[in-house]
C-alpha atoms as an extended CHARMM CRD file, in Angstrom:
* protein
*
       269  EXT
         1         1  UNK       CA           -185.7660000000     -128.6150000000     -117.5170000000  PROA      1               0.0000000000
         2         2  UNK       CA           -184.4120000000     -130.8760000000     -114.8010000000  PROA      2               0.0000000000
         3         3  UNK       CA           -182.8400000000     -133.1570000000     -117.4000000000  PROA      3               0.0000000000
         4         4  UNK       CA           -181.2230000000     -130.2020000000     -119.1720000000  PROA      4               0.0000000000
         5         5  UNK       CA           -179.8730000000     -128.8520000000     -115.8920000000  PROA      5               0.0000000000
         6         6  UNK       CA           -178.4800000000     -132.2930000000     -114.9860000000  PROA      6               0.0000000000
         7         7  UNK       CA           -176.8750000000     -132.5780000000     -118.4150000000  PROA      7               0.0000000000
         8         8  UNK       CA           -175.2330000000     -129.1790000000     -118.1060000000  PROA      8               0.0000000000
         9         9  UNK       CA           -173.9570000000     -129.9340000000     -114.6220000000  PROA      9               0.0000000000
        10        10  UNK       CA           -172.5740000000     -133.2910000000     -115.7800000000  PROA      10              0.0000000000
        11        11  UNK       CA           -170.9020000000     -131.6610000000     -118.7610000000  PROA      11              0.0000000000
        12        12  UNK       CA           -169.4250000000     -128.9750000000     -116.5240000000  PROA      12              0.0000000000
        13        13  UNK       CA           -168.0290000000     -131.5340000000     -114.0970000000  PROA      13              0.0000000000
        14        14  UNK       CA           -166.4950000000     -133.5850000000     -116.9270000000  PROA      14              0.0000000000
        15        15  UNK       CA           -165.0620000000     -130.4620000000     -118.5360000000  PROA      15              0.0000000000
        16        16  UNK       CA           -163.4200000000     -129.3110000000     -115.3060000000  PROA      16              0.0000000000
        17        17  UNK       CA           -162.0850000000     -132.8190000000     -114.6940000000  PROA      17              0.0000000000
        18        18  UNK       CA           -160.6240000000     -132.9390000000     -118.2030000000  PROA      18              0.0000000000
        19        19  UNK       CA           -158.9930000000     -129.5310000000     -117.7740000000  PROA      19              0.0000000000
        20        20  UNK       CA           -157.5920000000     -130.5340000000     -114.3980000000  PROA      20              0.0000000000
        21        21  UNK       CA           -156.0740000000     -133.6890000000     -115.8570000000  PROA      21              0.0000000000
        22        22  UNK       CA           -154.5500000000     -131.8440000000     -118.7810000000  PROA      22              0.0000000000
        23        23  UNK       CA           -153.1140000000     -129.1910000000     -116.4710000000  PROA      23              0.0000000000
        24        24  UNK       CA           -151.5150000000     -131.7230000000     -114.1490000000  PROA      24              0.0000000000
        25        25  UNK       CA           -150.1130000000     -133.9170000000     -116.9330000000  PROA      25              0.0000000000
        26        26  UNK       CA           -149.5020000000     -131.2480000000     -119.5730000000  PROA      26              0.0000000000
        27        27  UNK       CA           -145.7460000000     -131.8100000000     -119.7730000000  PROA      27              0.0000000000
        28        28  UNK       CA           -146.3970000000     -135.4660000000     -120.5350000000  PROA      28              0.0000000000
        29        29  UNK       CA           -148.3110000000     -134.2110000000     -123.5820000000  PROA      29              0.0000000000
        30        30  UNK       CA           -145.5320000000     -131.8030000000     -124.6070000000  PROA      30              0.0000000000
        31        31  UNK       CA           -142.3000000000     -133.7550000000     -124.0840000000  PROA      31              0.0000000000
        32        32  UNK       CA           -141.5660000000     -137.3280000000     -125.1560000000  PROA      32              0.0000000000
        33        33  UNK       CA           -138.0180000000     -137.9750000000     -123.9590000000  PROA      33              0.0000000000
        34        34  UNK       CA           -136.0280000000     -141.1350000000     -124.5380000000  PROA      34              0.0000000000
        35        35  UNK       CA           -133.4020000000     -142.0730000000     -121.9590000000  PROA      35              0.0000000000
        36        36  UNK       CA           -131.3960000000     -143.9020000000     -124.6480000000  PROA      36              0.0000000000
        37        37  UNK       CA           -127.7630000000     -142.9290000000     -124.0200000000  PROA      37              0.0000000000
        38        38  UNK       CA           -125.3010000000     -145.0180000000     -126.0170000000  PROA      38              0.0000000000
        39        39  UNK       CA           -121.7020000000     -144.0260000000     -126.6370000000  PROA      39              0.0000000000
        40        40  UNK       CA           -121.3190000000     -142.1100000000     -129.9250000000  PROA      40              0.0000000000
        41        41  UNK       CA           -119.2270000000     -144.9810000000     -131.3250000000  PROA      41              0.0000000000
        42        42  UNK       CA           -122.0920000000     -147.3920000000     -130.6810000000  PROA      42              0.0000000000
        43        43  UNK       CA           -124.2360000000     -145.5350000000     -133.2240000000  PROA      43              0.0000000000
        44        44  UNK       CA           -121.4870000000     -145.3740000000     -135.8480000000  PROA      44              0.0000000000
        45        45  UNK       CA           -119.9350000000     -141.9890000000     -135.1090000000  PROA      45              0.0000000000
        46        46  UNK       CA           -116.2040000000     -141.3110000000     -134.9840000000  PROA      46              0.0000000000
        47        47  UNK       CA           -114.2110000000     -138.3810000000     -133.6380000000  PROA      47              0.0000000000
        48        48  UNK       CA           -116.9610000000     -137.5130000000     -131.1590000000  PROA      48              0.0000000000
        49        49  UNK       CA           -116.4290000000     -136.6730000000     -127.4870000000  PROA      49              0.0000000000
        50        50  UNK       CA           -119.1930000000     -137.2550000000     -124.9380000000  PROA      50              0.0000000000
        51        51  UNK       CA           -119.0420000000     -134.2190000000     -122.6610000000  PROA      51              0.0000000000
        52        52  UNK       CA           -120.9810000000     -133.6080000000     -119.4500000000  PROA      52              0.0000000000
        53        53  UNK       CA           -122.0090000000     -130.0800000000     -118.5260000000  PROA      53              0.0000000000
        54        54  UNK       CA           -123.2820000000     -128.7070000000     -115.2200000000  PROA      54              0.0000000000
        55        55  UNK       CA           -126.2080000000     -126.2770000000     -115.3680000000  PROA      55              0.0000000000
        56        56  UNK       CA           -126.6070000000     -123.3710000000     -112.9180000000  PROA      56              0.0000000000
        57        57  UNK       CA           -129.5460000000     -125.1650000000     -111.2810000000  PROA      57              0.0000000000
        58        58  UNK       CA           -127.6380000000     -128.3690000000     -110.6120000000  PROA      58              0.0000000000
        59        59  UNK       CA           -128.5020000000     -130.6490000000     -113.5420000000  PROA      59              0.0000000000
        60        60  UNK       CA           -125.9600000000     -132.6020000000     -115.5810000000  PROA      60              0.0000000000
        61        61  UNK       CA           -126.2890000000     -132.5320000000     -119.3530000000  PROA      61              0.0000000000
        62        62  UNK       CA           -124.8240000000     -134.7310000000     -122.0600000000  PROA      62              0.0000000000
        63        63  UNK       CA           -123.2680000000     -133.0180000000     -125.0810000000  PROA      63              0.0000000000
        64        64  UNK       CA           -121.7940000000     -134.8230000000     -128.0940000000  PROA      64              0.0000000000
        65        65  UNK       CA           -119.0070000000     -132.7080000000     -129.5570000000  PROA      65              0.0000000000
        66        66  UNK       CA           -116.8020000000     -132.9230000000     -132.6360000000  PROA      66              0.0000000000
        67        67  UNK       CA           -114.3440000000     -130.1140000000     -133.5370000000  PROA      67              0.0000000000
        68        68  UNK       CA           -114.5430000000     -128.1790000000     -136.8210000000  PROA      68              0.0000000000
        69        69  UNK       CA           -112.1680000000     -128.2360000000     -139.7230000000  PROA      69              0.0000000000
        70        70  UNK       CA           -109.9930000000     -125.1330000000     -139.8900000000  PROA      70              0.0000000000
        71        71  UNK       CA           -112.0220000000     -122.0030000000     -140.5500000000  PROA      71              0.0000000000
        72        72  UNK       CA           -115.4030000000     -123.7140000000     -140.2690000000  PROA      72              0.0000000000
        73        73  UNK       CA           -118.1730000000     -122.7530000000     -137.8010000000  PROA      73              0.0000000000
        74        74  UNK       CA           -119.5860000000     -124.9210000000     -135.0270000000  PROA      74              0.0000000000
        75        75  UNK       CA           -123.2430000000     -125.9610000000     -135.0230000000  PROA      75              0.0000000000
        76        76  UNK       CA           -125.1100000000     -126.0550000000     -131.7310000000  PROA      76              0.0000000000
        77        77  UNK       CA           -128.0390000000     -128.3560000000     -132.4980000000  PROA      77              0.0000000000
        78        78  UNK       CA           -131.1770000000     -128.1330000000     -130.3380000000  PROA      78              0.0000000000
        79        79  UNK       CA           -133.4190000000     -131.1170000000     -130.9760000000  PROA      79              0.0000000000
        80        80  UNK       CA           -137.1640000000     -131.6030000000     -130.9210000000  PROA      80              0.0000000000
        81        81  UNK       CA           -139.4870000000     -132.9370000000     -128.2520000000  PROA      81              0.0000000000
        82        82  UNK       CA           -139.1490000000     -136.6810000000     -128.9350000000  PROA      82              0.0000000000
        83        83  UNK       CA           -136.3610000000     -139.2400000000     -128.8180000000  PROA      83              0.0000000000
        84        84  UNK       CA           -132.7270000000     -138.5400000000     -128.0260000000  PROA      84              0.0000000000
        85        85  UNK       CA           -129.6000000000     -137.2090000000     -129.7430000000  PROA      85              0.0000000000
        86        86  UNK       CA           -128.5600000000     -140.8180000000     -130.4170000000  PROA      86              0.0000000000
        87        87  UNK       CA           -131.5700000000     -141.0770000000     -132.7450000000  PROA      87              0.0000000000
        88        88  UNK       CA           -130.0600000000     -138.2500000000     -134.7870000000  PROA      88              0.0000000000
        89        89  UNK       CA           -126.5900000000     -139.7350000000     -135.3190000000  PROA      89              0.0000000000
        90        90  UNK       CA           -127.0200000000     -139.6000000000     -139.1060000000  PROA      90              0.0000000000
        91        91  UNK       CA           -127.5380000000     -135.8360000000     -138.9180000000  PROA      91              0.0000000000
        92        92  UNK       CA           -124.4500000000     -135.5060000000     -136.7230000000  PROA      92              0.0000000000
        93        93  UNK       CA           -122.3970000000     -137.4540000000     -139.2950000000  PROA      93              0.0000000000
        94        94  UNK       CA           -123.8150000000     -135.3070000000     -142.0950000000  PROA      94              0.0000000000
        95        95  UNK       CA           -122.6130000000     -132.1240000000     -140.3980000000  PROA      95              0.0000000000
        96        96  UNK       CA           -119.1810000000     -133.6860000000     -139.9410000000  PROA      96              0.0000000000
        97        97  UNK       CA           -118.9410000000     -134.3170000000     -143.6880000000  PROA      97              0.0000000000
        98        98  UNK       CA           -119.4550000000     -130.5810000000     -144.2450000000  PROA      98              0.0000000000
        99        99  UNK       CA           -116.4960000000     -129.7900000000     -141.9870000000  PROA      99              0.0000000000
       100       100  UNK       CA           -118.5320000000     -128.1420000000     -139.2390000000  PROA      100             0.0000000000
       101       101  UNK       CA           -117.8480000000     -128.3910000000     -135.5830000000  PROA      101             0.0000000000
       102       102  UNK       CA           -120.8450000000     -130.2080000000     -134.1480000000  PROA      102             0.0000000000
       103       103  UNK       CA           -122.3830000000     -129.9450000000     -130.6790000000  PROA      103             0.0000000000
       104       104  UNK       CA           -125.5550000000     -131.9630000000     -130.0520000000  PROA      104             0.0000000000
       105       105  UNK       CA           -127.1600000000     -131.0870000000     -126.7300000000  PROA      105             0.0000000000
       106       106  UNK       CA           -129.2870000000     -133.6330000000     -124.8880000000  PROA      106             0.0000000000
       107       107  UNK       CA           -132.0120000000     -131.7130000000     -123.0630000000  PROA      107             0.0000000000
       108       108  UNK       CA           -132.5370000000     -132.3310000000     -119.3440000000  PROA      108             0.0000000000
       109       109  UNK       CA           -134.5460000000     -135.5230000000     -118.9340000000  PROA      109             0.0000000000
       110       110  UNK       CA           -133.3720000000     -136.8420000000     -122.3090000000  PROA      110             0.0000000000
       111       111  UNK       CA           -130.6310000000     -139.3420000000     -123.1850000000  PROA      111             0.0000000000
       112       112  UNK       CA           -128.2630000000     -139.3430000000     -120.2310000000  PROA      112             0.0000000000
       113       113  UNK       CA           -129.1040000000     -135.8640000000     -118.9210000000  PROA      113             0.0000000000
       114       114  UNK       CA           -130.6090000000     -135.4680000000     -115.4590000000  PROA      114             0.0000000000
       115       115  UNK       CA           -133.7560000000     -133.5970000000     -114.5170000000  PROA      115             0.0000000000
       116       116  UNK       CA           -137.1250000000     -133.1080000000     -116.2020000000  PROA      116             0.0000000000
       117       117  UNK       CA           -137.8630000000     -130.8750000000     -119.1940000000  PROA      117             0.0000000000
       118       118  UNK       CA           -139.4630000000     -127.4720000000     -118.6490000000  PROA      118             0.0000000000
       119       119  UNK       CA           -139.2120000000     -124.2520000000     -120.6150000000  PROA      119             0.0000000000
       120       120  UNK       CA           -137.0610000000     -122.5940000000     -117.9640000000  PROA      120             0.0000000000
       121       121  UNK       CA           -134.8750000000     -125.6690000000     -117.8370000000  PROA      121             0.0000000000
       122       122  UNK       CA           -134.3930000000     -125.9960000000     -121.5920000000  PROA      122             0.0000000000
       123       123  UNK       CA           -133.4600000000     -122.3360000000     -121.8710000000  PROA      123             0.0000000000
       124       124  UNK       CA           -130.8680000000     -122.8530000000     -119.1350000000  PROA      124             0.0000000000
       125       125  UNK       CA           -129.6040000000     -125.9490000000     -120.9710000000  PROA      125             0.0000000000
       126       126  UNK       CA           -129.1770000000     -124.0800000000     -124.2630000000  PROA      126             0.0000000000
       127       127  UNK       CA           -127.3090000000     -121.2530000000     -122.5260000000  PROA      127             0.0000000000
       128       128  UNK       CA           -125.0830000000     -123.7580000000     -120.7260000000  PROA      128             0.0000000000
       129       129  UNK       CA           -124.1350000000     -125.3890000000     -124.0360000000  PROA      129             0.0000000000
       130       130  UNK       CA           -123.5860000000     -121.9930000000     -125.6750000000  PROA      130             0.0000000000
       131       131  UNK       CA           -121.3260000000     -120.9070000000     -122.8060000000  PROA      131             0.0000000000
       132       132  UNK       CA           -119.3940000000     -124.1630000000     -123.1030000000  PROA      132             0.0000000000
       133       133  UNK       CA           -118.6380000000     -123.4800000000     -126.7620000000  PROA      133             0.0000000000
       134       134  UNK       CA           -117.4980000000     -119.9770000000     -125.8880000000  PROA      134             0.0000000000
       135       135  UNK       CA           -115.2330000000     -121.4600000000     -123.2020000000  PROA      135             0.0000000000
       136       136  UNK       CA           -113.6200000000     -123.6290000000     -125.8780000000  PROA      136             0.0000000000
       137       137  UNK       CA           -112.5240000000     -120.4500000000     -127.6310000000  PROA      137             0.0000000000
       138       138  UNK       CA           -115.2010000000     -120.1170000000     -130.3090000000  PROA      138             0.0000000000
       139       139  UNK       CA           -116.0530000000     -116.5210000000     -131.1330000000  PROA      139             0.0000000000
       140       140  UNK       CA           -119.7920000000     -115.8240000000     -130.9920000000  PROA      140             0.0000000000
       141       141  UNK       CA           -119.9060000000     -115.2230000000     -134.7360000000  PROA      141             0.0000000000
       142       142  UNK       CA           -118.6060000000     -118.7790000000     -135.3450000000  PROA      142             0.0000000000
       143       143  UNK       CA           -121.5270000000     -120.3900000000     -133.4830000000  PROA      143             0.0000000000
       144       144  UNK       CA           -124.5730000000     -121.3650000000     -135.5600000000  PROA      144             0.0000000000
       145       145  UNK       CA           -127.7650000000     -122.3650000000     -133.7730000000  PROA      145             0.0000000000
       146       146  UNK       CA           -129.8910000000     -125.0150000000     -135.4970000000  PROA      146             0.0000000000
       147       147  UNK       CA           -133.2920000000     -125.6510000000     -133.9320000000  PROA      147             0.0000000000
       148       148  UNK       CA           -135.5240000000     -128.5870000000     -134.7910000000  PROA      148             0.0000000000
       149       149  UNK       CA           -139.2600000000     -128.3370000000     -134.0910000000  PROA      149             0.0000000000
       150       150  UNK       CA           -139.6040000000     -127.7870000000     -130.3090000000  PROA      150             0.0000000000
       151       151  UNK       CA           -135.9230000000     -126.8230000000     -130.2470000000  PROA      151             0.0000000000
       152       152  UNK       CA           -136.6490000000     -123.7760000000     -132.4010000000  PROA      152             0.0000000000
       153       153  UNK       CA           -138.0940000000     -121.9770000000     -129.3630000000  PROA      153             0.0000000000
       154       154  UNK       CA           -134.9320000000     -122.2330000000     -127.2530000000  PROA      154             0.0000000000
       155       155  UNK       CA           -132.8870000000     -121.4610000000     -130.3820000000  PROA      155             0.0000000000
       156       156  UNK       CA           -134.7970000000     -118.2220000000     -130.9960000000  PROA      156             0.0000000000
       157       157  UNK       CA           -134.6410000000     -117.0810000000     -127.3800000000  PROA      157             0.0000000000
       158       158  UNK       CA           -130.9540000000     -118.0000000000     -127.0160000000  PROA      158             0.0000000000
       159       159  UNK       CA           -130.0650000000     -116.1220000000     -130.2070000000  PROA      159             0.0000000000
       160       160  UNK       CA           -132.1440000000     -113.1350000000     -129.1120000000  PROA      160             0.0000000000
       161       161  UNK       CA           -130.1870000000     -112.9280000000     -125.8500000000  PROA      161             0.0000000000
       162       162  UNK       CA           -126.6930000000     -113.8680000000     -127.0690000000  PROA      162             0.0000000000
       163       163  UNK       CA           -124.6350000000     -113.0080000000     -130.1660000000  PROA      163             0.0000000000
       164       164  UNK       CA           -124.3930000000     -115.8150000000     -132.7270000000  PROA      164             0.0000000000
       165       165  UNK       CA           -123.2120000000     -116.1710000000     -136.3050000000  PROA      165             0.0000000000
       166       166  UNK       CA           -126.4600000000     -117.5010000000     -137.7740000000  PROA      166             0.0000000000
       167       167  UNK       CA           -129.7210000000     -119.2600000000     -136.9070000000  PROA      167             0.0000000000
       168       168  UNK       CA           -131.4700000000     -122.0730000000     -138.7930000000  PROA      168             0.0000000000
       169       169  UNK       CA           -135.0120000000     -122.9970000000     -137.7260000000  PROA      169             0.0000000000
       170       170  UNK       CA           -136.6640000000     -126.1650000000     -139.0010000000  PROA      170             0.0000000000
       171       171  UNK       CA           -140.4750000000     -126.2070000000     -138.7030000000  PROA      171             0.0000000000
       172       172  UNK       CA           -140.6600000000     -123.4100000000     -136.1310000000  PROA      172             0.0000000000
       173       173  UNK       CA           -143.7280000000     -122.0850000000     -134.3540000000  PROA      173             0.0000000000
       174       174  UNK       CA           -144.7720000000     -118.5770000000     -133.4060000000  PROA      174             0.0000000000
       175       175  UNK       CA           -145.2840000000     -119.9410000000     -129.8920000000  PROA      175             0.0000000000
       176       176  UNK       CA           -145.8870000000     -123.4280000000     -128.5410000000  PROA      176             0.0000000000
       177       177  UNK       CA           -149.0380000000     -122.0690000000     -126.9480000000  PROA      177             0.0000000000
       178       178  UNK       CA           -150.3040000000     -121.1120000000     -130.4340000000  PROA      178             0.0000000000
       179       179  UNK       CA           -149.8320000000     -124.6970000000     -131.6130000000  PROA      179             0.0000000000
       180       180  UNK       CA           -151.5780000000     -126.0200000000     -128.5000000000  PROA      180             0.0000000000
       181       181  UNK       CA           -154.4610000000     -123.5820000000     -128.9600000000  PROA      181             0.0000000000
       182       182  UNK       CA           -154.9840000000     -124.9280000000     -132.4770000000  PROA      182             0.0000000000
       183       183  UNK       CA           -154.8370000000     -128.5450000000     -131.2800000000  PROA      183             0.0000000000
       184       184  UNK       CA           -157.1410000000     -127.9810000000     -128.2820000000  PROA      184             0.0000000000
       185       185  UNK       CA           -159.5420000000     -125.1700000000     -129.2410000000  PROA      185             0.0000000000
       186       186  UNK       CA           -161.8520000000     -126.0920000000     -126.3500000000  PROA      186             0.0000000000
       187       187  UNK       CA           -159.1260000000     -125.5370000000     -123.7220000000  PROA      187             0.0000000000
       188       188  UNK       CA           -158.0500000000     -122.0860000000     -122.3870000000  PROA      188             0.0000000000
       189       189  UNK       CA           -154.4150000000     -122.9970000000     -123.0630000000  PROA      189             0.0000000000
       190       190  UNK       CA           -153.2230000000     -119.4140000000     -122.7690000000  PROA      190             0.0000000000
       191       191  UNK       CA           -154.1640000000     -119.5100000000     -119.0900000000  PROA      191             0.0000000000
       192       192  UNK       CA           -153.1590000000     -123.0820000000     -118.3020000000  PROA      192             0.0000000000
       193       193  UNK       CA           -150.0420000000     -123.8210000000     -120.3540000000  PROA      193             0.0000000000
       194       194  UNK       CA           -146.7950000000     -123.6060000000     -118.3850000000  PROA      194             0.0000000000
       195       195  UNK       CA           -144.2010000000     -123.9010000000     -121.1720000000  PROA      195             0.0000000000
       196       196  UNK       CA           -145.3320000000     -121.5370000000     -123.9280000000  PROA      196             0.0000000000
       197       197  UNK       CA           -142.0670000000     -120.8060000000     -125.7950000000  PROA      197             0.0000000000
       198       198  UNK       CA           -143.2050000000     -117.4800000000     -127.2440000000  PROA      198             0.0000000000
       199       199  UNK       CA           -140.7360000000     -117.2250000000     -130.1250000000  PROA      199             0.0000000000
       200       200  UNK       CA           -142.7890000000     -114.4400000000     -131.7120000000  PROA      200             0.0000000000
       201       201  UNK       CA           -141.9100000000     -112.1960000000     -128.7660000000  PROA      201             0.0000000000
       202       202  UNK       CA           -138.1490000000     -112.6730000000     -129.2690000000  PROA      202             0.0000000000
       203       203  UNK       CA           -137.4150000000     -113.3400000000     -132.9350000000  PROA      203             0.0000000000
       204       204  UNK       CA           -137.1070000000     -109.6510000000     -133.8660000000  PROA      204             0.0000000000
       205       205  UNK       CA           -134.2100000000     -109.3320000000     -131.4130000000  PROA      205             0.0000000000
       206       206  UNK       CA           -132.0110000000     -111.7420000000     -133.3640000000  PROA      206             0.0000000000
       207       207  UNK       CA           -129.0950000000     -109.8380000000     -134.8780000000  PROA      207             0.0000000000
       208       208  UNK       CA           -127.7920000000     -112.6450000000     -137.1230000000  PROA      208             0.0000000000
       209       209  UNK       CA           -128.7620000000     -114.1020000000     -140.5200000000  PROA      209             0.0000000000
       210       210  UNK       CA           -131.8390000000     -116.2780000000     -140.1230000000  PROA      210             0.0000000000
       211       211  UNK       CA           -133.1030000000     -119.1820000000     -142.2310000000  PROA      211             0.0000000000
       212       212  UNK       CA           -136.5250000000     -120.7610000000     -141.7420000000  PROA      212             0.0000000000
       213       213  UNK       CA           -137.3350000000     -124.1200000000     -143.3520000000  PROA      213             0.0000000000
       214       214  UNK       CA           -140.8690000000     -125.5390000000     -143.3360000000  PROA      214             0.0000000000
       215       215  UNK       CA           -142.8440000000     -128.2670000000     -145.0840000000  PROA      215             0.0000000000
       216       216  UNK       CA           -146.0660000000     -127.1530000000     -146.7400000000  PROA      216             0.0000000000
       217       217  UNK       CA           -148.1820000000     -130.0400000000     -145.4120000000  PROA      217             0.0000000000
       218       218  UNK       CA           -146.7050000000     -130.2590000000     -141.9150000000  PROA      218             0.0000000000
       219       219  UNK       CA           -149.5160000000     -131.3780000000     -139.6070000000  PROA      219             0.0000000000
       220       220  UNK       CA           -147.4770000000     -131.1590000000     -136.4060000000  PROA      220             0.0000000000
       221       221  UNK       CA           -146.4920000000     -127.4970000000     -136.7910000000  PROA      221             0.0000000000
       222       222  UNK       CA           -148.3980000000     -126.1350000000     -139.7860000000  PROA      222             0.0000000000
       223       223  UNK       CA           -146.6450000000     -124.1450000000     -142.5030000000  PROA      223             0.0000000000
       224       224  UNK       CA           -148.3710000000     -120.9080000000     -141.5340000000  PROA      224             0.0000000000
       225       225  UNK       CA           -146.6190000000     -120.7950000000     -138.1790000000  PROA      225             0.0000000000
       226       226  UNK       CA           -143.2290000000     -120.6800000000     -139.8870000000  PROA      226             0.0000000000
       227       227  UNK       CA           -144.4550000000     -117.9970000000     -142.2640000000  PROA      227             0.0000000000
       228       228  UNK       CA           -145.7360000000     -115.8050000000     -139.4460000000  PROA      228             0.0000000000
       229       229  UNK       CA           -142.5500000000     -116.1750000000     -137.4450000000  PROA      229             0.0000000000
       230       230  UNK       CA           -140.5970000000     -115.1680000000     -140.5580000000  PROA      230             0.0000000000
       231       231  UNK       CA           -142.7590000000     -112.0630000000     -140.9210000000  PROA      231             0.0000000000
       232       232  UNK       CA           -141.9750000000     -111.0790000000     -137.3270000000  PROA      232             0.0000000000
       233       233  UNK       CA           -138.2050000000     -111.4380000000     -137.8110000000  PROA      233             0.0000000000
       234       234  UNK       CA           -135.8500000000     -108.7190000000     -138.9920000000  PROA      234             0.0000000000
       235       235  UNK       CA           -133.4810000000     -108.8380000000     -141.9510000000  PROA      235             0.0000000000
       236       236  UNK       CA           -131.3110000000     -110.5450000000     -142.9470000000  PROA      236             0.0000000000
       237       237  UNK       CA           -133.7380000000     -113.4310000000     -143.1750000000  PROA      237             0.0000000000
       238       238  UNK       CA           -134.6410000000     -116.1820000000     -145.6320000000  PROA      238             0.0000000000
       239       239  UNK       CA           -137.6650000000     -118.4570000000     -145.8410000000  PROA      239             0.0000000000
       240       240  UNK       CA           -137.4880000000     -121.6990000000     -147.8120000000  PROA      240             0.0000000000
       241       241  UNK       CA           -140.3860000000     -124.0500000000     -148.3780000000  PROA      241             0.0000000000
       242       242  UNK       CA           -139.4740000000     -127.7190000000     -148.2220000000  PROA      242             0.0000000000
       243       243  UNK       CA           -142.2750000000     -128.4360000000     -150.6760000000  PROA      243             0.0000000000
       244       244  UNK       CA           -145.2960000000     -130.7190000000     -150.1970000000  PROA      244             0.0000000000
       245       245  UNK       CA           -143.8270000000     -132.6090000000     -147.2480000000  PROA      245             0.0000000000
       246       246  UNK       CA           -144.6770000000     -132.9910000000     -143.5820000000  PROA      246             0.0000000000
       247       247  UNK       CA           -142.8130000000     -132.9490000000     -140.2890000000  PROA      247             0.0000000000
       248       248  UNK       CA           -140.9250000000     -136.0960000000     -141.2690000000  PROA      248             0.0000000000
       249       249  UNK       CA           -138.8560000000     -133.9750000000     -143.6630000000  PROA      249             0.0000000000
       250       250  UNK       CA           -136.8390000000     -132.7440000000     -140.6740000000  PROA      250             0.0000000000
       251       251  UNK       CA           -135.1630000000     -136.1390000000     -140.5830000000  PROA      251             0.0000000000
       252       252  UNK       CA           -133.9020000000     -136.1510000000     -144.1800000000  PROA      252             0.0000000000
       253       253  UNK       CA           -130.5660000000     -135.1320000000     -145.6550000000  PROA      253             0.0000000000
       254       254  UNK       CA           -132.4040000000     -132.9800000000     -148.2040000000  PROA      254             0.0000000000
       255       255  UNK       CA           -133.5570000000     -130.6800000000     -145.4090000000  PROA      255             0.0000000000
       256       256  UNK       CA           -130.1720000000     -130.6900000000     -143.6690000000  PROA      256             0.0000000000
       257       257  UNK       CA           -128.5070000000     -129.8260000000     -146.9920000000  PROA      257             0.0000000000
       258       258  UNK       CA           -130.6420000000     -126.7140000000     -147.3880000000  PROA      258             0.0000000000
       259       259  UNK       CA           -129.5240000000     -125.5240000000     -143.9700000000  PROA      259             0.0000000000
       260       260  UNK       CA           -125.9080000000     -126.4210000000     -144.7010000000  PROA      260             0.0000000000
       261       261  UNK       CA           -125.9620000000     -124.5730000000     -148.0280000000  PROA      261             0.0000000000
       262       262  UNK       CA           -127.2080000000     -121.4800000000     -146.2150000000  PROA      262             0.0000000000
       263       263  UNK       CA           -124.4250000000     -121.8060000000     -143.6370000000  PROA      263             0.0000000000
       264       264  UNK       CA           -121.7930000000     -122.3340000000     -146.3400000000  PROA      264             0.0000000000
       265       265  UNK       CA           -122.9300000000     -119.1210000000     -147.9830000000  PROA      265             0.0000000000
       266       266  UNK       CA           -122.0390000000     -117.3080000000     -144.7830000000  PROA      266             0.0000000000
       267       267  UNK       CA           -118.8000000000     -119.2240000000     -144.1510000000  PROA      267             0.0000000000
       268       268  UNK       CA           -117.2230000000     -120.0060000000     -147.5270000000  PROA      268             0.0000000000
       269       269  UNK       CA           -114.7820000000     -122.8880000000     -147.5130000000  PROA      269             0.0000000000
């Protein structure tokens, strides 16, 4: 009995220590920013302005901006949890070929932007970029939000709280806490997780056409999360499977084309 008691006590101590470590360093497990901040021209882009934006809480954000062709909408792109906007220059160029205005926001703590990423901070960043586009004279119904992976949470919440023309979500989640709960079933993540991005609580408030794209064998954010978020949304909405592909499909022109085709259906050339 003494050995069993000692084993249980040891296990309990190790468990509490593991939980404490995960709680303290949880944002290091959630965000993987790159500070890479080249000029747009250095990664092969043309006609792109590097803009700096001030957030209400005193951070400075980098935004890459290219104006639209006449009559075309502007895409506000909200990227995922790893890398930097410079790593997505090929996507930026793709949107330019479709005639869209393009605004790639670098989250706080990423690629040239100050601060450290948090849910509150990223939501403030998305609103700051949205307000900047409005200040340039874009009507709300000409702004299309495109969210990639982690960026789908801020995209959903921003669109729920502000009028937009359309929303495209690539590999979205019902909530980041739901993904974490699946990854760490032995951790009470609902109690400990700071940045939960509960998209499921906001998606029904979106008053714009919505497209959800998801790969069927995505191991980072499984297919079922996108399906359940779609079920929680209101019409008009569309769900498109990307087929038997994983999270890497978010970085292919085939995926971007599906989103662009949806946008072109709403804004004919």
